[in-house]
Coordinates of C-alpha atoms and ligand atoms in Angstrom, one line a residue:
M1 CA 39.2 -27.0 -4.9
N2 CA 36.7 -29.8 -3.7
I3 CA 34.3 -28.2 -1.4
E4 CA 32.0 -31.1 -0.7
S5 CA 35.4 -32.6 0.8
L6 CA 35.4 -29.8 3.5
V7 CA 31.7 -30.5 4.4
R8 CA 31.3 -32.1 7.8
R9 CA 30.7 -35.9 6.8
N10 CA 27.4 -35.6 9.0
I11 CA 26.2 -33.6 6.6
R12 CA 28.6 -35.0 3.1
E13 CA 25.5 -37.9 4.5
L14 CA 22.6 -36.0 5.4
V15 CA 19.5 -36.5 3.0
P16 CA 17.5 -33.2 4.0
Y17 CA 14.5 -32.3 5.0
S18 CA 11.9 -32.0 1.9
T19 CA 8.9 -29.8 1.4
A20 CA 6.0 -31.4 0.6
R21 CA 5.6 -28.4 -2.5
D22 CA 9.0 -29.8 -3.3
E23 CA 8.8 -32.7 -4.1
C24 CA 5.7 -31.5 -6.4
G25 CA 7.3 -29.0 -9.1
L26 CA 3.5 -27.3 -9.1
E27 CA 3.1 -23.4 -8.8
S28 CA -0.6 -23.5 -8.6
G29 CA -3.1 -26.2 -7.7
I30 CA -5.1 -27.7 -4.6
F31 CA -3.0 -27.9 -1.5
L32 CA -4.3 -30.5 0.2
D33 CA -0.2 -31.8 1.0
A34 CA 1.5 -29.6 4.1
N35 CA -1.0 -29.7 6.7
E36 CA -1.8 -25.3 6.0
S37 CA -5.8 -24.5 6.5
P38 CA -7.0 -23.8 3.8
F39 CA -8.8 -20.3 4.6
N40 CA -6.5 -17.5 2.0
N41 CA -6.2 -15.3 4.6
G42 CA -2.6 -14.4 2.8
F43 CA -0.9 -16.1 5.0
N44 CA -2.5 -19.6 5.1
R45 CA 0.7 -21.6 2.6
Y46 CA 3.9 -22.3 3.7
P47 CA 6.3 -19.8 1.9
D48 CA 7.9 -20.5 -1.0
P49 CA 11.2 -22.3 0.0
A50 CA 13.6 -21.3 -2.8
Q51 CA 12.3 -17.9 -1.9
K52 CA 12.5 -16.8 -5.8
K53 CA 11.6 -14.6 -6.6
L54 CA 13.1 -12.3 -4.2
K55 CA 16.4 -13.9 -4.9
Q56 CA 15.6 -13.3 -8.7
I57 CA 15.4 -9.5 -8.3
Y58 CA 17.9 -9.5 -5.9
S59 CA 20.0 -10.8 -8.5
E60 CA 18.7 -7.8 -11.1
V61 CA 19.5 -5.9 -8.9
T62 CA 23.1 -6.8 -8.4
G63 CA 23.7 -8.3 -11.2
I64 CA 24.7 -11.6 -9.1
S65 CA 23.0 -15.2 -10.8
S66 CA 20.3 -16.5 -8.3
E67 CA 22.1 -19.3 -8.0
N68 CA 24.9 -18.6 -6.6
L69 CA 22.5 -17.2 -3.9
F70 CA 21.6 -18.3 -0.7
A71 CA 18.7 -15.7 1.8
G72 CA 18.7 -16.7 4.8
N73 CA 16.9 -14.6 8.3
G74 CA 19.4 -12.2 8.3
S75 CA 22.6 -12.5 7.3
D76 CA 24.2 -13.9 10.5
E77 CA 21.9 -17.3 9.2
A78 CA 24.3 -17.9 7.9
I79 CA 27.1 -17.2 9.5
D80 CA 25.2 -20.3 12.4
L81 CA 25.0 -22.2 8.7
L82 CA 28.4 -21.6 7.8
I83 CA 30.2 -23.3 11.6
R84 CA 27.8 -26.1 11.8
V85 CA 28.3 -27.5 7.6
F86 CA 32.1 -27.0 7.6
C87 CA 33.3 -26.8 11.4
E88 CA 33.3 -29.7 14.2
P89 CA 31.9 -29.1 17.3
G90 CA 34.5 -29.8 19.8
A91 CA 37.8 -30.5 17.5
D92 CA 37.3 -27.9 14.7
N93 CA 38.0 -23.6 15.1
I94 CA 38.2 -20.5 12.7
V95 CA 39.9 -17.4 13.0
T96 CA 38.6 -13.7 12.3
I97 CA 40.3 -10.4 13.2
S98 CA 40.3 -8.4 15.9
P99 CA 38.3 -5.7 16.4
T100 CA 35.5 -7.5 13.9
Y101 CA 31.9 -8.5 13.8
G102 CA 31.0 -9.8 17.7
M103 CA 28.8 -13.0 16.3
Y104 CA 31.4 -14.9 14.0
R105 CA 32.8 -15.8 18.4
T106 CA 28.8 -16.2 19.1
A107 CA 28.5 -18.3 16.2
A108 CA 31.2 -20.9 16.6
A109 CA 30.1 -20.8 21.1
V110 CA 27.4 -21.8 20.4
N111 CA 28.9 -25.0 17.9
N112 CA 31.1 -25.7 20.4
I113 CA 34.4 -24.1 17.7
S114 CA 36.6 -22.3 19.9
C115 CA 37.5 -18.8 17.6
T116 CA 41.6 -17.9 17.2
E117 CA 41.6 -13.6 17.0
V118 CA 44.0 -11.9 15.9
P119 CA 44.8 -8.5 15.8
L120 CA 44.1 -5.4 13.2
E121 CA 47.5 -3.9 11.8
T122 CA 47.4 -0.3 14.6
D123 CA 45.9 1.3 11.0
F124 CA 43.0 -1.4 10.9
S125 CA 45.0 -2.6 8.1
L126 CA 44.5 -6.6 7.6
N127 CA 48.5 -8.2 7.3
P128 CA 47.5 -11.0 5.0
Q129 CA 50.6 -13.2 6.9
R130 CA 49.8 -12.8 9.9
V131 CA 46.3 -14.7 9.5
L132 CA 47.0 -17.3 7.1
N133 CA 49.8 -18.2 10.8
A134 CA 47.5 -18.2 12.7
C135 CA 45.4 -20.6 11.1
C136 CA 46.2 -25.1 11.8
A137 CA 44.3 -27.9 10.4
E138 CA 41.4 -27.5 12.3
T139 CA 40.8 -23.9 10.6
K140 CA 38.0 -24.2 8.3
I141 CA 37.0 -21.2 8.1
I142 CA 38.9 -17.8 8.2
F143 CA 36.2 -14.8 9.3
L144 CA 36.9 -11.5 7.8
C145 CA 34.6 -7.8 6.8
S146 CA 35.0 -5.8 4.5
P147 CA 34.3 -3.1 5.5
N148 CA 35.1 -3.8 8.7
N149 CA 32.8 -3.7 11.8
P150 CA 33.2 -1.6 14.1
T151 CA 36.8 0.3 12.9
G152 CA 34.5 1.2 8.6
N153 CA 37.6 0.9 6.4
L154 CA 37.8 -1.8 3.2
L155 CA 40.2 -4.6 3.2
N156 CA 42.7 -4.2 1.0
K157 CA 42.1 -6.8 -1.4
E158 CA 45.1 -8.3 -2.5
S159 CA 45.2 -9.3 0.9
V160 CA 42.5 -10.7 1.2
E161 CA 43.1 -12.2 -2.3
T162 CA 46.3 -13.3 -0.2
I163 CA 44.7 -15.9 1.9
I164 CA 40.7 -16.5 -0.7
I165 CA 44.0 -18.4 -2.8
N166 CA 46.9 -19.8 0.1
F167 CA 44.1 -20.7 2.3
R168 CA 42.6 -24.7 2.1
G169 CA 39.5 -24.0 3.8
V170 CA 36.4 -21.3 3.4
V171 CA 37.3 -18.0 3.5
V172 CA 33.7 -16.2 4.4
V173 CA 34.2 -12.3 3.6
D174 CA 31.1 -9.4 4.9
E175 CA 30.5 -7.4 3.2
A176 CA 27.4 -5.9 5.1
Y177 CA 28.6 -2.7 4.4
I178 CA 30.1 -2.8 0.5
D179 CA 27.0 -0.2 -0.4
F180 CA 28.3 2.2 0.9
S181 CA 32.1 2.0 0.5
G182 CA 31.8 2.5 -3.7
D183 CA 33.4 -0.8 -4.4
R184 CA 31.6 -3.8 -6.2
G185 CA 33.1 -6.0 -2.9
F186 CA 34.1 -9.7 -4.1
A187 CA 30.3 -10.9 -5.3
G188 CA 31.9 -11.4 -9.0
K189 CA 35.1 -12.9 -8.1
V190 CA 33.0 -16.8 -5.8
N191 CA 33.2 -18.6 -9.8
L192 CA 36.5 -18.2 -10.2
Y193 CA 36.9 -19.1 -5.8
P194 CA 35.1 -21.9 -4.6
N195 CA 36.4 -22.0 -1.2
L196 CA 35.1 -17.8 -1.6
V197 CA 31.5 -16.8 0.3
I198 CA 30.2 -13.3 0.5
L199 CA 28.1 -12.2 3.1
R200 CA 25.3 -9.2 1.9
T201 CA 22.6 -8.3 4.4
L202 CA 19.2 -5.4 3.5
S203 CA 20.1 -4.3 6.8
K204 CA 21.9 -1.5 6.2
A205 CA 22.0 0.2 2.9
W206 CA 18.7 -0.9 2.3
G207 CA 17.3 -0.6 4.9
M208 CA 15.4 -3.7 5.5
A209 CA 16.7 -4.8 8.9
G210 CA 12.7 -5.9 10.7
L211 CA 12.8 -7.4 8.1
R212 CA 15.5 -10.1 8.5
V213 CA 16.8 -10.6 4.8
G214 CA 20.3 -11.5 4.0
F215 CA 22.3 -13.3 2.1
A216 CA 25.6 -15.7 1.1
V217 CA 26.8 -15.7 -2.3
S218 CA 28.6 -18.9 -3.0
S219 CA 30.1 -21.5 -5.6
A220 CA 26.4 -23.2 -7.0
P221 CA 27.7 -26.1 -4.8
L222 CA 28.8 -24.6 -2.3
I223 CA 25.1 -22.6 -1.7
S224 CA 23.4 -26.1 -2.2
I225 CA 25.0 -27.5 1.3
L226 CA 22.9 -24.5 2.8
G227 CA 20.1 -25.5 0.8
K228 CA 20.2 -29.1 2.3
V229 CA 20.9 -27.3 5.6
K230 CA 18.0 -24.6 5.8
Y231 CA 15.2 -24.6 7.7
P232 CA 12.3 -25.2 5.2
Y233 CA 10.4 -22.1 5.6
N234 CA 14.3 -20.2 7.3
V235 CA 12.6 -16.2 5.4
N236 CA 8.6 -15.4 6.1
I237 CA 6.3 -14.9 3.6
L238 CA 6.4 -11.0 4.4
S239 CA 9.6 -10.5 5.2
Q240 CA 9.6 -12.3 0.9
Q241 CA 6.7 -9.2 0.2
K242 CA 8.0 -6.5 1.5
A243 CA 11.5 -7.5 0.6
V244 CA 10.6 -7.6 -3.2
A245 CA 9.1 -4.5 -2.8
L246 CA 11.6 -2.4 -1.6
L247 CA 14.3 -3.6 -4.1
K248 CA 11.7 -2.9 -6.7
R249 CA 11.5 0.8 -5.3
G250 CA 15.9 1.3 -5.3
N251 CA 18.0 2.5 -2.9
K252 CA 20.1 5.1 -4.6
S253 CA 18.3 8.9 -3.0
Q254 CA 19.1 7.4 0.4
L255 CA 22.6 5.5 0.4
D256 CA 23.9 8.6 -1.5
A257 CA 22.1 10.6 1.9
V258 CA 24.6 8.4 4.5
I259 CA 26.7 8.5 2.8
S260 CA 26.5 13.0 1.8
E261 CA 25.8 13.5 5.1
R262 CA 29.3 10.7 6.9
E263 CA 31.7 12.9 4.7
R264 CA 28.8 16.1 6.0
V265 CA 29.7 14.9 10.3
I266 CA 33.6 14.2 9.6
S267 CA 34.4 17.8 8.7
E268 CA 32.0 18.9 11.5
L269 CA 33.7 16.5 13.8
R270 CA 36.8 17.7 12.8
Q271 CA 36.6 20.5 15.1
I272 CA 35.5 19.3 17.3
P273 CA 37.3 19.6 21.1
D274 CA 36.8 17.0 22.9
V275 CA 37.9 14.6 19.2
V276 CA 41.1 13.4 19.2
E277 CA 40.6 11.2 16.0
I278 CA 37.9 9.5 13.6
F279 CA 38.7 6.7 11.3
P280 CA 38.2 6.6 7.4
S281 CA 35.2 5.2 6.9
D282 CA 33.8 2.8 4.5
A283 CA 30.3 1.9 6.1
N284 CA 27.0 4.2 7.6
F285 CA 28.8 4.7 10.4
L286 CA 32.6 6.2 11.9
L287 CA 34.1 5.4 15.1
V288 CA 35.5 8.2 17.0
R289 CA 38.4 9.0 19.6
F290 CA 37.3 11.1 22.0
K291 CA 39.4 12.4 25.0
D292 CA 36.2 11.1 27.2
S293 CA 34.2 8.6 25.3
K294 CA 33.0 7.8 29.0
E295 CA 31.7 11.2 29.7
V296 CA 30.2 11.7 25.9
F297 CA 29.1 8.7 25.7
C298 CA 26.9 9.6 29.0
R299 CA 25.8 12.9 27.3
L300 CA 24.5 12.3 24.4
L301 CA 22.4 9.5 25.8
E302 CA 21.1 12.1 28.4
S303 CA 19.4 13.5 24.6
G304 CA 17.9 10.3 24.4
I305 CA 20.6 9.8 22.1
I306 CA 22.7 6.1 21.2
V307 CA 25.6 5.1 20.2
R308 CA 28.2 2.3 21.0
D309 CA 30.5 2.5 23.0
R310 CA 34.0 0.1 21.5
S311 CA 36.4 2.4 23.9
S312 CA 36.7 -2.2 25.3
A313 CA 37.7 -3.5 21.4
E314 CA 41.5 -3.9 20.5
G315 CA 43.1 -1.1 18.6
C316 CA 40.0 0.5 19.8
R317 CA 40.4 2.5 23.3
G318 CA 38.2 5.3 23.9
A319 CA 36.5 5.0 20.9
L320 CA 32.5 5.6 20.2
R321 CA 30.7 3.6 17.7
I322 CA 28.8 6.2 15.7
G323 CA 25.6 5.5 13.2
I324 CA 24.9 8.1 10.5
G325 CA 21.1 8.9 11.2
T326 CA 19.2 12.3 9.3
R327 CA 20.5 14.8 8.1
S328 CA 18.6 16.7 11.2
E329 CA 19.4 13.6 13.7
N330 CA 22.6 13.8 13.3
T331 CA 22.6 18.1 13.5
I332 CA 21.2 17.6 16.6
L333 CA 23.8 14.7 16.9
L334 CA 26.5 17.5 16.4
E335 CA 25.0 20.2 18.7
R336 CA 25.1 17.2 21.8
L337 CA 28.6 17.1 20.7
R338 CA 29.3 20.6 20.8
G339 CA 28.3 20.7 24.6
A340 CA 25.4 22.7 23.4
G341 CA 21.4 22.5 24.1
S342 CA 22.5 20.3 26.8
G343 CA 20.3 19.1 29.3
R344 CA 17.7 19.5 27.1
A345 CA 16.1 15.8 26.6
L346 CA 15.4 15.3 22.7
S347 CA 11.6 14.1 24.2
L348 CA 10.4 12.6 20.2
L349 CA 7.2 10.5 20.2
C350 CA 7.9 6.8 18.4
K351 CA 5.0 5.3 17.0
Q352 CA 5.1 2.4 13.9
R353 CA 2.4 -0.2 12.6
S354 CA 2.9 -2.5 10.1
T355 CA 0.7 -4.6 8.7
A356 CA -0.3 -7.4 6.2
E357 CA -0.8 -4.0 3.9
T358 CA 0.5 -1.4 4.6
M359 CA 3.9 0.2 7.2
I360 CA 3.5 3.3 8.7
S361 CA 6.6 4.8 12.0
V362 CA 5.8 8.7 12.9
K363 CA 8.4 10.0 14.1
I364 CA 6.7 13.5 16.5
D365 CA 9.9 15.9 18.3
P366 CA 7.0 18.6 20.0
E367 CA 10.1 21.0 20.6
G368 CA 10.2 21.5 17.0
N369 CA 14.5 20.0 15.7
L370 CA 13.7 17.8 13.3
E371 CA 13.3 18.1 10.0
N372 CA 10.5 18.1 8.8
E373 CA 9.5 14.6 7.0
V374 CA 6.9 13.2 4.5
S375 CA 6.5 10.8 2.6
T376 CA 4.0 8.1 1.2
G377 CA 4.0 7.5 -2.2
I378 CA 1.0 9.3 -2.7
P379 CA 2.4 13.0 -4.1
F380 CA -0.8 15.3 -2.3
F381 CA -1.2 13.9 0.7
N382 CA 2.1 14.4 0.9
H383 CA 1.9 17.3 0.7
M384 CA -1.9 17.7 3.1
L385 CA 0.3 15.0 5.6
E386 CA 3.5 17.8 5.7
Q387 CA 0.9 21.7 6.4
I388 CA 0.3 19.2 10.0
P389 CA 4.2 19.5 11.5
V390 CA 4.4 23.8 9.8
H391 CA 0.3 24.2 11.1
G392 CA 1.3 22.7 14.2
G393 CA 4.5 24.4 15.5
F394 CA 5.9 20.6 16.0
S395 CA 7.6 18.3 13.6
M396 CA 6.8 15.4 11.8
Q397 CA 9.3 12.5 10.3
L398 CA 6.4 9.8 8.1
W399 CA 7.0 7.4 6.7
A400 CA 4.7 5.0 5.1
G401 CA 4.7 2.3 2.5
G402 CA 1.5 0.3 1.0
D403 CA -0.3 -1.3 -1.4
L404 CA -0.3 1.3 -3.3
E405 CA -1.3 -0.8 -6.7
N406 CA -4.5 -1.9 -5.1
G407 CA -5.7 2.1 -5.0
P408 CA -4.1 4.6 -1.9
H409 CA -7.7 4.2 0.4
H410 CA -5.1 1.0 2.9
T411 CA -2.0 4.1 3.1
I412 CA -4.6 7.0 4.1
E413 CA -6.2 4.9 6.8
D414 CA -3.4 3.4 8.7
V415 CA -1.2 6.9 8.1
A416 CA -4.3 8.3 9.9
I417 CA -4.5 5.4 12.6
V418 CA -0.4 5.9 13.7
L419 CA -0.8 9.6 13.2
G420 CA -4.0 9.9 15.2
D421 CA -2.5 7.6 18.0
A422 CA 1.1 10.2 18.3
L423 CA -1.9 13.1 17.5
S424 CA -3.7 11.8 20.7
E425 CA 0.2 10.8 23.5
M426 CA 1.7 14.2 22.9
V427 CA -1.7 16.5 23.0
A428 CA -2.2 14.3 26.3
S429 CA 0.5 15.2 27.5
V430 CA -1.3 19.2 27.3
P431 CA -2.8 20.1 30.9
G432 CA -5.7 22.3 30.6
N433 CA -9.2 22.0 28.5
N434 CA -10.0 20.7 25.3
R435 CA -11.5 22.3 23.0
Y436 CA -10.1 23.6 20.4
G437 CA -11.0 25.5 16.9
F438 CA -9.7 27.1 14.4
S439 CA -11.5 29.2 10.9
L440 CA -8.8 29.9 7.6
P441 CA -9.0 30.8 4.9
M442 CA -7.7 30.8 1.4
D443 CA -8.0 33.0 -2.0
E444 CA -11.6 31.8 -2.0
S445 CA -12.1 27.7 0.4
S446 CA -12.0 28.5 3.5
A447 CA -12.1 25.6 6.4
S448 CA -13.0 25.7 10.0
V449 CA -11.9 22.7 12.1
L450 CA -12.8 22.5 15.9
I451 CA -11.5 19.8 17.9
D452 CA -12.2 18.4 21.3
T453 CA -9.0 16.8 22.9
G454 CA -11.5 15.0 26.0
G455 CA -11.8 11.2 24.5
R456 CA -14.6 10.8 22.7
A457 CA -14.0 9.9 18.8
Y458 CA -16.4 11.2 16.5
L459 CA -16.3 13.1 12.7
K460 CA -18.8 15.7 11.7
W461 CA -17.9 16.2 8.0
E462 CA -19.5 19.4 6.1
V463 CA -16.8 20.1 3.3
D464 CA -18.3 20.5 -0.1
F465 CA -15.2 19.3 -2.5
P466 CA -16.5 20.7 -5.6
S467 CA -15.0 17.7 -8.2
L468 CA -14.6 14.2 -7.2
N469 CA -10.8 14.4 -7.5
V470 CA -8.7 16.3 -5.8
E471 CA -4.8 15.8 -7.1
G472 CA -5.1 12.3 -8.3
V473 CA -6.8 11.6 -4.3
E474 CA -11.0 10.1 -4.6
S475 CA -12.3 14.0 -2.4
D476 CA -13.9 11.2 -0.3
M477 CA -10.7 9.5 1.1
F478 CA -10.3 13.1 3.5
R479 CA -13.1 12.4 4.5
H480 CA -11.8 8.7 5.6
F481 CA -8.7 10.8 6.9
F482 CA -10.5 12.3 8.9
D483 CA -13.1 9.9 10.4
S484 CA -10.2 7.0 11.4
L485 CA -7.9 10.1 12.4
S486 CA -10.9 11.0 14.9
R487 CA -11.3 7.8 16.2
S488 CA -7.0 6.9 17.0
M489 CA -6.9 10.1 18.4
K490 CA -10.6 10.2 20.0
A491 CA -11.6 13.0 19.5
T492 CA -14.4 14.7 18.6
I493 CA -13.0 16.1 15.1
H494 CA -16.2 19.3 13.1
V495 CA -14.7 19.8 9.8
K496 CA -17.0 22.6 7.3
A497 CA -15.0 23.7 4.5
G498 CA -16.5 25.4 1.2
G499 CA -14.6 26.1 -2.4
I500 CA -14.2 27.0 -5.5
N501 CA -10.9 25.1 -6.5
A502 CA -10.5 21.2 -4.7
H503 CA -6.8 21.9 -3.9
H504 CA -7.9 24.7 -1.4
V505 CA -10.5 23.0 0.2
A506 CA -8.1 20.7 1.2
E507 CA -6.0 22.7 2.2
A508 CA -7.4 24.0 4.1
V509 CA -8.7 21.9 5.8
F510 CA -5.2 20.3 6.9
K511 CA -4.6 24.2 7.8
A512 CA -6.9 24.5 10.0
F513 CA -7.2 21.3 10.7
A514 CA -3.4 21.9 12.3
R515 CA -4.2 25.2 13.8
S516 CA -6.6 24.6 16.4
L517 CA -3.9 21.3 16.3
R518 CA -1.4 24.2 17.4
T519 CA -4.3 26.1 20.1
A520 CA -4.0 22.8 21.3
L521 CA -1.1 22.2 22.6
S522 CA -0.1 25.7 23.4
T523 CA 0.7 26.9 26.7
S524 CA -2.5 28.8 28.0
G525 CA -3.7 30.6 24.8
N526 CA 0.8 32.0 24.1
D527 CA 0.7 30.0 21.0
S528 CA 4.4 30.7 20.5
K529 CA 5.4 27.6 22.3
I530 CA 5.2 24.7 23.2
Q531 CA 4.2 23.2 25.9
S532 CA 7.0 21.3 27.6
S533 CA 7.0 17.5 26.2
K534 CA 8.2 16.7 29.4
G535 CA 6.2 12.4 31.0
V536 CA 5.3 12.5 27.0
L537 CA 7.0 9.3 26.5
Ligands
PMP1 N1 27.8 -8.3 9.3 C1 28.4 -7.6 9.9 C2 29.4 -7.3 9.7 C3 26.7 -6.6 10.5 O1 27.2 -5.6 11.7 C4 25.8 -6.6 10.7 C5 24.6 -6.8 12.2 N2 25.8 -5.4 12.2 C6 25.2 -8.5 10.1 C7 26.7 -9.2 9.3 C8 23.8 -9.0 10.8 O2 22.9 -9.0 9.9 P1 21.5 -8.8 9.4 O3 21.1 -8.3 9.5 O4 22.0 -9.4 8.2 O5 22.1 -10.4 10.1

């Protein structure tokens, strides 16, 4: 099949916009060609329009050759571009299945292209003949989604292949959720079928929805047509850099965690009387039919749990689409579905901060229902931060992704800024006086921490570390951490500590700090129970 002949004539004849950097081909030199600012701040130059590094690392991770890859601002960009490349507005149409991901229809409508939806069978399987029968001479693209959203099931491979072989236009198979299925999908077949396009995304199993990076995988001629039509700099520098870094880091443990949680949630849901049916899932969500989905939806919402109501989608009456969260999030969900703990609102405090150097996210539950998780990439710093929720009497999930190749400085400082911001908000919700203190011995070491949460930032640091380095972290970094923390918490913090073992000194400081905090959060001196956090958010 000659793919060029399927392309709209104006696109076929298009002379693409050529970027200044494309024309010179040089990667270094004195760049006076693109009217950029010459002052280097990391972002003064345009990003690589061909996203070479990003494609190279994605290619290494997936085994898909770079020449078969188009990178876009999410896979949503590829959906829109495919329609614009192949469908003549007001004349052509697309065919898709129902229910499925809504963007195929929306992107078609934006481009004045009509969309025919072919219902899946009652078990949500694909009937290839029904799809082919719905096509006419003006049908230019068939959009399939496997595993399908919102039904969660992988489409039968022979059925998909029947459509690819028999359709005289482009077949798109959206594999946004393929990593959760254990199946390799169709990416390996793009050189066999020139009319086949696979969509992949970093938004799901790779955890980068905020970066907006997705891929189309296809034969080289089709990829080069998408490259002609896209905005020249469609993936920004930050997204390209972070995506490369996170792809290098890998996603195996998170992927395994989601898959094993999916199985746990399924088996727990089976025991819940309100649940009528759990559809099999190859994705990171479950489609679940309830006796009264509206009531369940509202009950969850009241508890601060947001799921997607799919009850009006074809064949999905009474069904909610529920994403798989962390173990503790899923446990809270299941508890609410069982009807336990109803009426008690979750009052999570969530703070995020993203700079050129780091991305930090902190989630605190003053009620202590989250499972504590700390991940900064700096093992000893993790160990210290873990002390804060345990001894502070709340629960916390903290994640930091930073430029550790330049040392831990940025990560430690930025964690202090975000954490301090969250702690300040939590403490402010508690009435009462604002001066607290705690002294704590730890073997031969001891620490005493006094806090005044009254709004004035000041750090007094009288800590004698017996060495300049504690388990790989410069001891001065701890002073720096508490200095930044006192500023973002808007608190006066006095720390006095000493001992023979540097590890013990640091740990005693973090524990004493957390214990002071605990008294700050306690109700009139009774620190066995945390104050209600209503009004925190
Ligand atoms: N395809 C499917 C099936 C999806 O469910 C989604 C997002 N929910 C997307 C594509 C969009 O992905 P991206 O974030 O890469 O635009």
